[in-house]
Tab-separated table of C-alpha atoms in Angstrom:
chain	number	residue	atom	x	y	z
A	26	MET	CA	79.426	-34.610	-89.899
A	27	MET	CA	75.799	-34.042	-88.869
A	28	SER	CA	76.931	-32.540	-85.549
A	29	LEU	CA	79.125	-30.012	-87.355
A	30	LEU	CA	76.203	-29.155	-89.634
A	31	VAL	CA	73.930	-28.446	-86.647
A	32	VAL	CA	76.580	-26.273	-84.939
A	33	ALA	CA	77.047	-24.367	-88.207
A	34	ALA	CA	73.262	-23.923	-88.459
A	35	ILE	CA	73.112	-22.411	-84.949
A	36	VAL	CA	75.957	-20.000	-85.778
A	37	VAL	CA	74.388	-19.061	-89.143
A	38	ALA	CA	70.951	-18.542	-87.535
A	39	VAL	CA	72.452	-16.130	-84.972
A	40	ALA	CA	74.504	-14.334	-87.653
A	41	LEU	CA	71.502	-13.979	-89.989
A	42	GLY	CA	69.321	-12.705	-87.160
A	43	TYR	CA	71.978	-10.199	-86.129
A	44	LYS	CA	72.514	-9.013	-89.715
A	45	THR	CA	68.913	-8.924	-90.982
A	46	LYS	CA	67.208	-7.999	-87.651
A	47	ILE	CA	64.795	-10.908	-88.333
A	48	ASN	CA	63.916	-13.043	-85.302
A	49	ILE	CA	66.650	-15.681	-84.793
A	50	GLY	CA	63.955	-18.180	-83.765
A	51	LEU	CA	62.453	-18.149	-87.264
A	52	PHE	CA	65.813	-19.025	-88.836
A	53	ALA	CA	66.272	-21.735	-86.185
A	54	ILE	CA	62.870	-23.290	-87.016
A	55	ALA	CA	63.766	-23.345	-90.719
A	56	PHE	CA	67.123	-25.033	-90.036
A	57	ALA	CA	65.503	-27.514	-87.625
A	58	TYR	CA	63.091	-28.546	-90.393
A	59	LEU	CA	65.730	-28.804	-93.146
A	60	ILE	CA	68.325	-30.665	-91.060
A	61	GLY	CA	65.826	-32.775	-89.104
A	62	CYS	CA	63.708	-33.952	-92.021
A	63	PHE	CA	66.194	-34.033	-94.895
A	64	GLY	CA	69.478	-34.600	-93.052
A	65	MET	CA	68.464	-36.924	-90.216
A	66	GLY	CA	65.377	-38.637	-91.629
A	67	LEU	CA	62.951	-37.340	-88.994
A	68	SER	CA	59.285	-36.990	-89.918
A	69	PRO	CA	57.686	-33.503	-89.933
A	70	SER	CA	55.619	-34.528	-86.890
A	71	GLU	CA	58.782	-35.456	-85.000
A	72	VAL	CA	60.355	-32.077	-85.799
A	73	ILE	CA	57.200	-30.222	-84.723
A	74	SER	CA	57.163	-32.216	-81.465
A	75	LEU	CA	60.571	-30.691	-80.657
A	76	TRP	CA	58.837	-27.338	-80.069
A	77	PRO	CA	59.314	-26.799	-76.267
A	78	LEU	CA	55.602	-26.619	-75.470
A	79	LYS	CA	55.951	-26.519	-71.679
A	80	ILE	CA	58.415	-23.606	-71.736
A	81	PHE	CA	56.189	-21.769	-74.233
A	82	PHE	CA	53.081	-22.232	-72.074
A	83	ILE	CA	54.801	-21.168	-68.851
A	84	ILE	CA	56.374	-18.020	-70.319
A	85	PHE	CA	53.139	-17.047	-72.075
A	86	SER	CA	50.966	-17.564	-68.983
A	87	VAL	CA	53.291	-15.774	-66.563
A	88	CYS	CA	53.950	-12.833	-68.901
A	89	LEU	CA	50.221	-12.460	-69.585
A	90	PHE	CA	49.452	-12.132	-65.878
A	91	TYR	CA	52.358	-9.794	-65.147
A	92	SER	CA	51.429	-7.628	-68.148
A	93	PHE	CA	48.383	-6.299	-66.216
A	94	ALA	CA	50.789	-4.517	-63.840
A	95	THR	CA	52.474	-2.912	-66.852
A	96	VAL	CA	49.278	-1.993	-68.692
A	97	ASN	CA	47.566	-0.263	-65.759
A	98	GLY	CA	50.692	1.621	-64.645
A	99	THR	CA	51.278	-0.235	-61.344
A	100	LEU	CA	54.960	-0.892	-61.965
A	101	GLU	CA	55.746	2.633	-63.155
A	102	LYS	CA	53.979	4.164	-60.143
A	103	LEU	CA	55.765	1.774	-57.796
A	104	ALA	CA	59.116	2.804	-59.310
A	105	GLU	CA	58.342	6.487	-58.722
A	106	HIS	CA	57.447	5.831	-55.063
A	107	LEU	CA	60.545	3.728	-54.375
A	108	ILE	CA	62.922	6.305	-55.879
A	109	TYR	CA	61.143	9.152	-54.037
A	110	GLN	CA	61.955	7.460	-50.719
A	111	CYS	CA	65.662	7.978	-51.448
A	112	ARG	CA	65.442	11.754	-51.930
A	113	THR	CA	67.123	12.615	-48.610
A	114	VAL	CA	70.274	10.548	-49.324
A	115	PRO	CA	71.174	11.345	-52.955
A	116	GLN	CA	74.546	9.575	-52.724
A	117	LEU	CA	72.631	6.307	-52.315
A	118	LEU	CA	70.530	6.981	-55.423
A	119	PRO	CA	72.371	4.379	-57.589
A	120	PHE	CA	71.419	1.724	-55.025
A	121	ALA	CA	67.832	3.018	-54.995
A	122	VAL	CA	67.728	2.770	-58.799
A	123	PHE	CA	69.219	-0.722	-58.646
A	124	PHE	CA	66.824	-2.048	-55.997
A	125	THR	CA	63.831	-0.355	-57.619
A	126	ALA	CA	64.641	-1.964	-60.967
A	127	THR	CA	65.240	-5.288	-59.185
A	128	VAL	CA	61.893	-5.212	-57.342
A	129	ILE	CA	59.911	-4.137	-60.410
A	130	SER	CA	61.630	-6.745	-62.577
A	131	ALA	CA	61.172	-9.478	-59.947
A	132	MET	CA	57.460	-8.679	-59.884
A	133	GLY	CA	57.287	-9.887	-63.462
A	134	ALA	CA	57.947	-6.867	-65.641
A	135	GLY	CA	60.956	-8.537	-67.240
A	136	TYR	CA	64.285	-7.077	-68.312
A	137	TYR	CA	63.262	-5.124	-71.416
A	138	THR	CA	60.060	-3.703	-69.911
A	139	VAL	CA	61.909	-2.396	-66.860
A	140	LEU	CA	64.613	-0.789	-68.993
A	141	ALA	CA	61.971	0.750	-71.257
A	142	PHE	CA	60.434	2.864	-68.478
A	143	MET	CA	63.223	2.943	-65.872
A	144	ALA	CA	66.124	3.978	-68.145
A	145	PRO	CA	64.593	7.389	-69.077
A	146	ILE	CA	63.803	8.091	-65.396
A	147	THR	CA	67.347	7.091	-64.387
A	148	LEU	CA	69.119	9.174	-67.031
A	149	LEU	CA	66.947	12.159	-66.074
A	150	LEU	CA	68.039	11.660	-62.451
A	151	CYS	CA	71.651	11.612	-63.651
A	152	GLU	CA	71.199	15.096	-65.099
A	153	ARG	CA	69.548	16.442	-61.931
A	154	THR	CA	71.723	14.853	-59.241
A	155	GLY	CA	75.224	14.721	-60.663
A	156	MET	CA	75.131	10.926	-60.815
A	157	SER	CA	77.370	9.793	-63.685
A	158	LEU	CA	75.684	8.303	-66.749
A	159	ILE	CA	77.805	5.167	-66.444
A	160	THR	CA	76.772	4.604	-62.807
A	161	GLY	CA	73.083	5.200	-63.547
A	162	GLY	CA	73.168	3.032	-66.661
A	163	MET	CA	74.843	0.119	-64.886
A	164	ALA	CA	72.512	0.425	-61.868
A	165	VAL	CA	69.314	0.230	-63.909
A	166	ASN	CA	70.692	-2.474	-66.233
A	167	TYR	CA	71.963	-4.658	-63.396
A	168	GLY	CA	68.707	-4.211	-61.462
A	169	ALA	CA	66.542	-5.180	-64.430
A	170	LEU	CA	68.706	-8.265	-65.000
A	171	SER	CA	68.892	-9.510	-61.412
A	172	GLY	CA	65.177	-8.982	-60.764
A	173	ALA	CA	64.238	-10.840	-63.945
A	174	ASN	CA	66.410	-13.732	-62.691
A	175	PHE	CA	64.184	-14.167	-59.624
A	176	VAL	CA	62.814	-17.720	-59.533
A	177	SER	CA	59.221	-16.650	-60.269
A	178	SER	CA	60.053	-13.901	-62.779
A	179	GLN	CA	60.569	-14.119	-66.546
A	180	SER	CA	64.243	-15.114	-66.841
A	181	GLY	CA	64.153	-17.282	-63.712
A	182	ILE	CA	61.250	-19.268	-65.119
A	183	ILE	CA	63.039	-19.721	-68.448
A	184	PHE	CA	66.189	-20.929	-66.663
A	185	ARG	CA	64.162	-23.439	-64.640
A	186	GLY	CA	62.428	-24.698	-67.783
A	187	LEU	CA	65.706	-25.109	-69.652
A	188	MET	CA	67.230	-26.961	-66.702
A	189	ALA	CA	64.214	-29.297	-66.525
A	190	ASN	CA	64.549	-29.958	-70.272
A	191	ALA	CA	68.220	-30.784	-69.695
A	192	GLY	CA	67.235	-33.464	-67.173
A	193	ILE	CA	67.579	-31.563	-63.882
A	194	PRO	CA	64.841	-32.482	-61.305
A	195	GLU	CA	62.405	-29.609	-60.604
A	196	ASN	CA	63.431	-29.103	-56.960
A	197	GLU	CA	67.096	-28.912	-57.994
A	198	ALA	CA	66.208	-26.548	-60.840
A	199	PHE	CA	64.470	-24.278	-58.283
A	200	ILE	CA	67.593	-24.257	-56.053
A	201	ASN	CA	69.870	-23.640	-59.046
A	202	ALA	CA	67.668	-20.733	-60.202
A	203	ALA	CA	67.794	-19.272	-56.677
A	204	GLY	CA	71.598	-19.537	-56.825
A	205	ILE	CA	71.621	-17.636	-60.123
A	206	PHE	CA	69.409	-14.893	-58.641
A	207	VAL	CA	71.562	-14.471	-55.514
A	208	SER	CA	74.771	-14.391	-57.586
A	209	THR	CA	73.419	-11.771	-59.985
A	210	LEU	CA	72.316	-9.725	-56.954
A	211	ILE	CA	75.730	-9.791	-55.259
A	212	ILE	CA	77.868	-8.788	-58.268
A	213	PRO	CA	75.977	-5.516	-59.026
A	214	LEU	CA	76.097	-4.427	-55.388
A	215	LEU	CA	79.879	-4.820	-55.371
A	216	VAL	CA	80.333	-3.061	-58.729
A	217	ILE	CA	78.008	-0.160	-57.838
A	218	SER	CA	79.710	0.207	-54.431
A	219	VAL	CA	83.080	0.558	-56.184
A	220	LEU	CA	81.659	3.142	-58.616
A	221	VAL	CA	79.983	5.202	-55.864
A	222	PHE	CA	82.434	5.051	-52.953
A	223	MET	CA	85.800	4.700	-54.689
A	224	THR	CA	85.510	7.125	-57.626
A	225	GLY	CA	84.123	10.280	-56.026
A	226	HIS	CA	80.630	9.933	-57.543
A	227	GLY	CA	79.051	9.664	-54.098
A	228	LYS	CA	80.469	13.031	-52.964
A	229	ALA	CA	79.318	14.722	-56.177
A	230	MET	CA	75.770	13.439	-55.697
A	231	LYS	CA	75.707	14.395	-52.018
A	232	ALA	CA	76.626	17.979	-52.934
A	233	SER	CA	73.871	18.263	-55.546
A	234	ALA	CA	70.625	20.133	-54.907
A	235	TYR	CA	68.124	17.506	-55.995
A	236	VAL	CA	64.421	18.268	-55.434
A	237	ALA	CA	62.032	15.346	-55.864
A	238	THR	CA	58.281	15.777	-56.320
A	239	GLU	CA	56.021	13.406	-54.421
A	240	PRO	CA	54.266	10.936	-56.754
A	241	THR	CA	50.497	10.455	-56.646
A	242	PRO	CA	49.108	7.483	-54.649
A	243	LEU	CA	48.265	4.168	-56.318
A	244	ASN	CA	44.649	3.961	-57.522
A	245	ARG	CA	42.232	1.053	-56.856
A	246	GLU	CA	43.319	-1.036	-59.842
A	247	GLN	CA	47.000	-0.539	-59.090
A	248	LYS	CA	46.641	-1.491	-55.401
A	249	MET	CA	44.654	-4.621	-56.281
A	250	THR	CA	47.185	-5.552	-58.978
A	251	LEU	CA	50.018	-5.164	-56.460
A	252	TRP	CA	48.303	-7.403	-53.890
A	253	LEU	CA	47.385	-9.955	-56.540
A	254	THR	CA	50.983	-10.075	-57.796
A	255	LEU	CA	52.349	-10.537	-54.265
A	256	ALA	CA	49.769	-13.280	-53.623
A	257	MET	CA	50.796	-15.177	-56.762
A	258	MET	CA	54.496	-14.867	-55.947
A	259	THR	CA	53.840	-16.176	-52.427
A	260	ILE	CA	51.906	-19.207	-53.690
A	261	VAL	CA	54.489	-19.992	-56.373
A	262	LEU	CA	57.417	-19.776	-53.926
A	263	ALA	CA	55.812	-21.336	-50.843
A	264	ALA	CA	55.205	-24.825	-52.281
A	265	PRO	CA	58.744	-25.641	-53.531
A	266	ILE	CA	60.374	-24.049	-50.464
A	267	ALA	CA	58.125	-26.118	-48.159
A	268	SER	CA	58.945	-29.227	-50.212
A	269	ILE	CA	62.696	-28.606	-49.851
A	270	ALA	CA	62.336	-27.898	-46.099
A	271	LEU	CA	59.987	-30.867	-45.457
A	272	PRO	CA	60.931	-33.508	-48.063
A	273	ASP	CA	59.200	-36.382	-46.198
A	274	ASN	CA	55.885	-34.640	-45.528
A	275	ALA	CA	53.203	-36.304	-47.672
A	276	THR	CA	50.790	-33.348	-47.609
A	277	VAL	CA	53.465	-30.860	-48.639
A	278	GLY	CA	54.631	-33.272	-51.345
A	279	PHE	CA	51.091	-33.666	-52.694
A	280	ILE	CA	50.455	-29.884	-52.789
A	281	ASN	CA	53.825	-29.236	-54.445
A	282	SER	CA	53.110	-31.881	-57.100
A	283	LYS	CA	49.941	-29.980	-58.084
A	284	MET	CA	51.690	-26.608	-58.340
A	285	ASP	CA	52.548	-25.308	-61.808
A	286	ILE	CA	53.471	-21.667	-62.275
A	287	GLY	CA	51.968	-21.551	-65.781
A	288	LEU	CA	48.566	-22.831	-64.628
A	289	ILE	CA	48.628	-20.650	-61.493
A	290	ALA	CA	49.423	-17.566	-63.605
A	291	SER	CA	46.552	-18.451	-65.982
A	292	LEU	CA	44.182	-18.636	-63.009
A	293	PHE	CA	45.387	-15.256	-61.715
A	294	SER	CA	45.000	-13.737	-65.202
A	295	VAL	CA	41.324	-14.723	-65.127
A	296	ILE	CA	40.980	-13.157	-61.660
A	297	ALA	CA	42.638	-9.949	-62.934
A	298	LEU	CA	40.229	-9.801	-65.876
A	299	LEU	CA	37.197	-10.401	-63.658
A	300	LEU	CA	38.386	-7.592	-61.371
A	301	LYS	CA	38.833	-5.376	-64.473
A	302	LEU	CA	42.466	-4.599	-63.645
A	303	GLY	CA	43.418	-4.061	-67.280
A	304	ASP	CA	42.360	-4.316	-70.914
A	305	GLU	CA	42.600	-7.910	-72.187
A	306	ARG	CA	43.775	-6.890	-75.677
A	307	LYS	CA	46.489	-4.599	-74.309
A	308	ALA	CA	47.619	-7.277	-71.851
A	309	MET	CA	47.785	-9.857	-74.655
A	310	ALA	CA	49.747	-7.435	-76.840
A	311	SER	CA	52.246	-6.902	-73.991
A	312	VAL	CA	53.277	-10.563	-74.013
A	313	PRO	CA	56.851	-10.728	-75.419
A	314	TRP	CA	55.943	-12.767	-78.489
A	315	ALA	CA	59.283	-12.125	-80.227
A	316	THR	CA	61.190	-13.491	-77.208
A	317	LEU	CA	58.869	-16.507	-77.067
A	318	ILE	CA	59.451	-17.336	-80.741
A	319	MET	CA	63.218	-16.881	-80.362
A	320	ILE	CA	63.493	-19.108	-77.277
A	321	CYS	CA	61.267	-21.867	-78.660
A	322	GLY	CA	62.706	-21.715	-82.197
A	323	VAL	CA	66.278	-22.017	-80.926
A	324	GLY	CA	65.015	-24.715	-78.549
A	325	MET	CA	63.827	-26.762	-81.559
A	326	LEU	CA	67.248	-26.480	-83.227
A	327	ILE	CA	69.023	-27.393	-79.956
A	328	SER	CA	66.748	-30.465	-79.709
A	329	VAL	CA	67.835	-31.452	-83.230
A	330	ALA	CA	71.445	-31.014	-82.065
A	331	ILE	CA	70.774	-33.286	-79.074
A	332	LYS	CA	69.302	-35.961	-81.373
A	333	ALA	CA	72.354	-35.645	-83.642
A	334	GLY	CA	74.652	-36.170	-80.642
A	335	THR	CA	76.187	-32.684	-80.967
A	336	ILE	CA	75.742	-31.745	-77.301
A	337	ASP	CA	77.365	-34.979	-76.096
A	338	ILE	CA	80.339	-34.477	-78.442
A	339	LEU	CA	80.867	-30.868	-77.303
A	340	ALA	CA	80.443	-31.848	-73.657
A	341	SER	CA	82.952	-34.668	-74.069
A	342	TRP	CA	85.454	-32.338	-75.748
A	343	ILE	CA	85.168	-29.744	-72.956
A	344	GLY	CA	85.410	-32.463	-70.311
A	345	ASN	CA	88.579	-33.936	-71.830
A	346	SER	CA	90.340	-30.775	-73.008
A	347	ILE	CA	89.898	-28.322	-70.114
A	348	PRO	CA	91.041	-28.808	-66.485
A	349	PRO	CA	87.935	-29.257	-64.277
A	350	ILE	CA	88.769	-26.224	-62.127
A	351	LEU	CA	88.737	-23.966	-65.201
A	352	VAL	CA	85.484	-25.276	-66.734
A	353	PRO	CA	83.143	-22.757	-64.975
A	354	ILE	CA	85.452	-19.866	-65.941
A	355	VAL	CA	85.586	-21.049	-69.569
A	356	PHE	CA	81.790	-21.392	-69.666
A	357	GLY	CA	81.468	-17.823	-68.348
A	358	VAL	CA	83.858	-16.426	-70.969
A	359	VAL	CA	82.136	-18.313	-73.822
A	360	ALA	CA	78.715	-17.115	-72.599
A	361	ALA	CA	79.973	-13.502	-72.395
A	362	PHE	CA	81.329	-13.661	-75.954
A	363	MET	CA	78.099	-15.215	-77.289
A	364	SER	CA	76.045	-12.584	-75.464
A	365	LEU	CA	77.794	-9.784	-77.383
A	366	PHE	CA	75.996	-10.922	-80.525
A	367	SER	CA	72.932	-12.789	-79.293
A	368	SER	CA	70.278	-13.016	-76.572
A	369	THR	CA	71.037	-14.613	-73.197
A	370	LEU	CA	67.512	-16.066	-72.971
A	371	GLY	CA	67.032	-16.897	-76.637
A	372	VAL	CA	70.426	-18.285	-77.640
A	373	VAL	CA	73.135	-18.490	-74.952
A	374	THR	CA	71.323	-20.434	-72.218
A	375	PRO	CA	69.366	-22.754	-74.588
A	376	ALA	CA	72.687	-23.630	-76.292
A	377	LEU	CA	74.870	-24.076	-73.181
A	378	PHE	CA	72.502	-25.396	-70.477
A	379	PRO	CA	72.066	-28.865	-72.118
A	380	MET	CA	75.853	-29.382	-71.851
A	381	VAL	CA	75.890	-28.870	-68.085
A	382	PRO	CA	74.522	-32.226	-66.762
A	383	PRO	CA	76.930	-34.504	-68.725
A	384	ILE	CA	79.961	-32.278	-67.989
A	385	ALA	CA	79.038	-31.878	-64.311
A	386	SER	CA	78.556	-35.646	-63.996
A	387	ALA	CA	81.829	-36.496	-65.769
A	388	LEU	CA	83.959	-34.004	-63.817
A	389	GLY	CA	82.200	-34.204	-60.445
A	390	ILE	CA	81.219	-30.519	-60.484
A	391	ASP	CA	78.007	-29.224	-58.915
A	392	PRO	CA	75.737	-28.338	-61.892
A	393	MET	CA	74.656	-25.153	-60.090
A	394	ILE	CA	78.196	-23.738	-60.401
A	395	LEU	CA	78.116	-24.144	-64.184
A	396	PHE	CA	74.587	-22.737	-64.524
A	397	ILE	CA	75.582	-19.684	-62.461
A	398	ALA	CA	78.815	-19.219	-64.442
A	399	ILE	CA	76.926	-19.269	-67.745
A	400	VAL	CA	74.306	-16.690	-66.705
A	401	VAL	CA	76.801	-14.432	-64.906
A	402	GLY	CA	79.048	-14.482	-67.981
A	403	ALA	CA	76.216	-13.942	-70.451
A	404	GLN	CA	74.769	-11.000	-68.544
A	405	ALA	CA	78.164	-9.376	-67.936
A	406	THR	CA	78.263	-7.830	-71.416
A	407	SER	CA	74.570	-6.918	-71.694
A	408	ILE	CA	75.425	-3.237	-71.085
A	409	SER	CA	77.381	-3.094	-74.364
A	410	PRO	CA	75.853	-0.503	-76.776
A	411	PHE	CA	75.647	-3.274	-79.391
A	412	SER	CA	73.401	-5.391	-77.159
A	413	SER	CA	69.663	-4.819	-76.735
A	414	GLY	CA	70.094	-3.592	-73.143
A	415	GLY	CA	72.811	-1.090	-73.968
A	416	SER	CA	70.948	0.167	-77.021
A	417	LEU	CA	67.792	0.715	-74.926
A	418	ILE	CA	69.774	2.813	-72.451
A	419	LEU	CA	71.336	4.822	-75.294
A	420	GLY	CA	67.888	5.383	-76.798
A	421	SER	CA	66.697	6.769	-73.455
A	422	CYS	CA	69.270	9.568	-73.373
A	423	PRO	CA	67.464	12.942	-73.153
A	424	THR	CA	69.888	14.726	-75.528
A	425	GLU	CA	72.103	13.832	-78.489
A	426	GLN	CA	75.079	15.177	-76.547
A	427	SER	CA	74.519	12.767	-73.638
A	428	ARG	CA	74.003	9.908	-76.117
A	429	THR	CA	77.309	10.689	-77.829
A	430	SER	CA	79.032	10.869	-74.450
A	431	LEU	CA	77.493	7.635	-73.147
A	432	PHE	CA	78.297	5.409	-76.155
A	433	PRO	CA	82.082	5.096	-75.559
A	434	GLN	CA	81.503	4.864	-71.791
A	435	LEU	CA	79.244	1.833	-72.249
A	436	LEU	CA	81.602	0.211	-74.752
A	437	PHE	CA	84.985	0.870	-73.148
A	438	ARG	CA	84.148	1.162	-69.448
A	439	ALA	CA	80.833	-0.467	-68.503
A	440	ALA	CA	81.082	-3.627	-70.635
A	441	PRO	CA	84.731	-4.390	-69.674
A	442	LEU	CA	83.985	-3.617	-66.010
A	443	GLY	CA	81.014	-6.001	-66.070
A	444	PHE	CA	83.102	-8.682	-67.781
A	445	VAL	CA	85.990	-8.400	-65.293
A	446	ALA	CA	83.562	-8.479	-62.338
A	447	ALA	CA	81.917	-11.625	-63.753
A	448	LEU	CA	85.306	-13.246	-64.390
A	449	ILE	CA	86.478	-12.576	-60.825
A	450	PHE	CA	83.167	-13.806	-59.387
A	451	ASN	CA	83.241	-17.044	-61.418
A	452	ALA	CA	86.870	-17.640	-60.434
A	453	LEU	CA	86.082	-17.127	-56.716
A	454	LEU	CA	82.960	-19.290	-57.025
A	455	THR	CA	85.039	-22.073	-58.605
A	456	PHE	CA	87.878	-22.015	-56.063
A	457	VAL	CA	85.778	-21.370	-52.920
A	458	TYR	CA	82.960	-23.783	-53.699
């Protein structure tokens, strides 16, 4: 009975957030308090302790450091330079947009930030080069998603934190997150290749007379921010990779045990402030507070569900009712459906990731397959005009006419295409692996 109540609370929280446009995390906190204290007999202190403090600290610290690159214009300038390099081969522009968005997002800008300044640039390029709106929209959306999934970027860090909370060892969580990143890098390349080389878009772009103006060089602050960002990424990635490569080396093990991306990012934020690379107040304001509240609020409610035994019941039902070979595909479809109405980071992954270890253990499936299937499925429908990503792209259209034209293309072509690509990928991953 209590498990059904918690599931209903999660559904109601998402529905209320979707309907009222109020942060889903706030509804989740309220339900966690009401169900935890008055339905399950937990004390207020016990409910408050369910707040995922480690995930909150890591996301806050990393986003604060990366926000300097946004505030001082480093990422925007870098995007201009990367796209300019592709001016002589216009038919490859969708790939340039994709890789530019991927690099910028991987450097910490995050999905929404990249879309906010890359989508207008991309749609403007569509007008000038003959690139179709659907191809440009999917390229920038896919790039922002895959880059954010990088193990040291915003989404990748959240995935690793959620996996650790679900009981996955940190080294395994790192490998699983790398698997997610690689998978979400492969799918877009295949989809964009089909759109460019098999639909005639490439020829249309090659025939266009596109003239690109050379962007201005990076200034002192932007160059230093770029080097500082690359240095932090190197430090964050080097320790776990060395630990995986040399598992028996005591020195490597000791160094890796002292590495924490949240603390490292905090240290680099202090260095950035001392070097005057950006305004502290603007950097603090750039932290995605709404996303933080949503992830942690839903995390509290999911923790209440775990205490109520809801996750174990759902995991047991999936394990007993669905053939093992179809479980990753089913997870992908469920994640895609949930993502139509809610956030991948704030709702879908916090709700589904805790089910993975018990199901994987019971069915003998590699947990990484299920984690990949969930993220691939959830991000397949992010281009829908009803999702935050699709709506950002629509809002970036330069004219009302292009906006009217793009809406049905996103809904009836891009979203289904992304879903089918994800379904095929998850099926191949299941049967090949």
